[in-house]
C-alpha positions as CSV (number, residue, x, y, z in Angstrom):
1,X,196.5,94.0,250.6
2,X,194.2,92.6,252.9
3,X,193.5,89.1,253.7
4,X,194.8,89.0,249.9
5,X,191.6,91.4,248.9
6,X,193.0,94.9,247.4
7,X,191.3,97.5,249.3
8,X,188.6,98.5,246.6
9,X,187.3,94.9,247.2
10,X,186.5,95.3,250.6
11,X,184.3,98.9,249.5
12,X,182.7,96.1,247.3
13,X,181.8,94.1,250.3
14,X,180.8,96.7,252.5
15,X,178.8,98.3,250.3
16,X,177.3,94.9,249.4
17,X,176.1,94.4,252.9
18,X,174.8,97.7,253.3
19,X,172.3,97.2,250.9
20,X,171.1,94.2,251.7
21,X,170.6,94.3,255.3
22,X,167.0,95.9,254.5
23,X,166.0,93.2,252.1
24,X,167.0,90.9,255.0
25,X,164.9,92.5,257.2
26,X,162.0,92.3,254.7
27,X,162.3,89.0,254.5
28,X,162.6,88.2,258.0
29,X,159.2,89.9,258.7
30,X,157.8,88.1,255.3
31,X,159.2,84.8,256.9
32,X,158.3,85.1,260.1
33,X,154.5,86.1,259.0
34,X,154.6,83.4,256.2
35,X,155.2,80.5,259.7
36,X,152.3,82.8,261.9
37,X,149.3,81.9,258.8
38,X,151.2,78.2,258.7
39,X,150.5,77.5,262.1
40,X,146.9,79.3,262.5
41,X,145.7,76.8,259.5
42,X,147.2,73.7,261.3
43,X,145.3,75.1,264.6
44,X,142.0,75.5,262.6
Protein backbone atom coordinates (compact mmCIF):
# COMPACT_ATOMS: atom_id res chain seq x y z
CA UNK A 1 0.00 0.00 0.00
CA UNK A 2 0.60 3.38 -1.08
CA UNK A 3 -0.48 6.55 0.32
CA UNK A 4 -3.22 3.97 1.58
CA UNK A 5 -4.17 3.38 -2.32
CA UNK A 6 -3.58 -0.60 -3.26
CA UNK A 7 -1.47 -0.48 -6.22
CA UNK A 8 -4.30 -1.35 -8.87
CA UNK A 9 -5.71 2.16 -7.81
CA UNK A 10 -2.91 4.08 -8.79
CA UNK A 11 -3.10 2.05 -12.62
CA UNK A 12 -6.72 3.57 -12.19
CA UNK A 13 -5.25 6.98 -11.86
CA UNK A 14 -2.73 6.86 -14.30
CA UNK A 15 -4.61 5.60 -16.79
CA UNK A 16 -7.25 8.12 -15.94
CA UNK A 17 -4.96 10.93 -16.77
CA UNK A 18 -3.74 9.47 -19.80
CA UNK A 19 -6.77 9.78 -21.36
CA UNK A 20 -7.78 12.87 -20.53
CA UNK A 21 -4.84 15.00 -21.15
CA UNK A 22 -6.14 15.16 -24.97
CA UNK A 23 -9.58 16.23 -24.06
CA UNK A 24 -7.72 18.91 -22.02
CA UNK A 25 -5.97 19.95 -24.78
CA UNK A 26 -9.10 20.24 -26.82
CA UNK A 27 -10.53 22.19 -24.63
CA UNK A 28 -7.85 24.53 -24.09
CA UNK A 29 -7.71 25.40 -27.82
CA UNK A 30 -11.85 25.52 -27.77
CA UNK A 31 -11.36 27.93 -24.75
CA UNK A 32 -8.77 29.91 -25.80
CA UNK A 33 -10.59 30.42 -29.35
CA UNK A 34 -14.05 30.79 -27.51
CA UNK A 35 -12.06 34.36 -25.52
CA UNK A 36 -10.27 35.35 -29.25
CA UNK A 37 -14.36 35.80 -31.04
CA UNK A 38 -15.28 37.36 -27.32
CA UNK A 39 -12.90 39.98 -27.63
CA UNK A 40 -13.07 40.65 -31.54
CA UNK A 41 -17.06 41.41 -30.87
CA UNK A 42 -16.31 43.79 -27.94
CA UNK A 43 -13.55 45.49 -30.45
CA UNK A 44 -16.26 45.79 -33.25
Amino acid sequence: MFLGFEWYWWLVIVAVLIVSIPFKVKFMKWWSRRQQEKKNQRGK
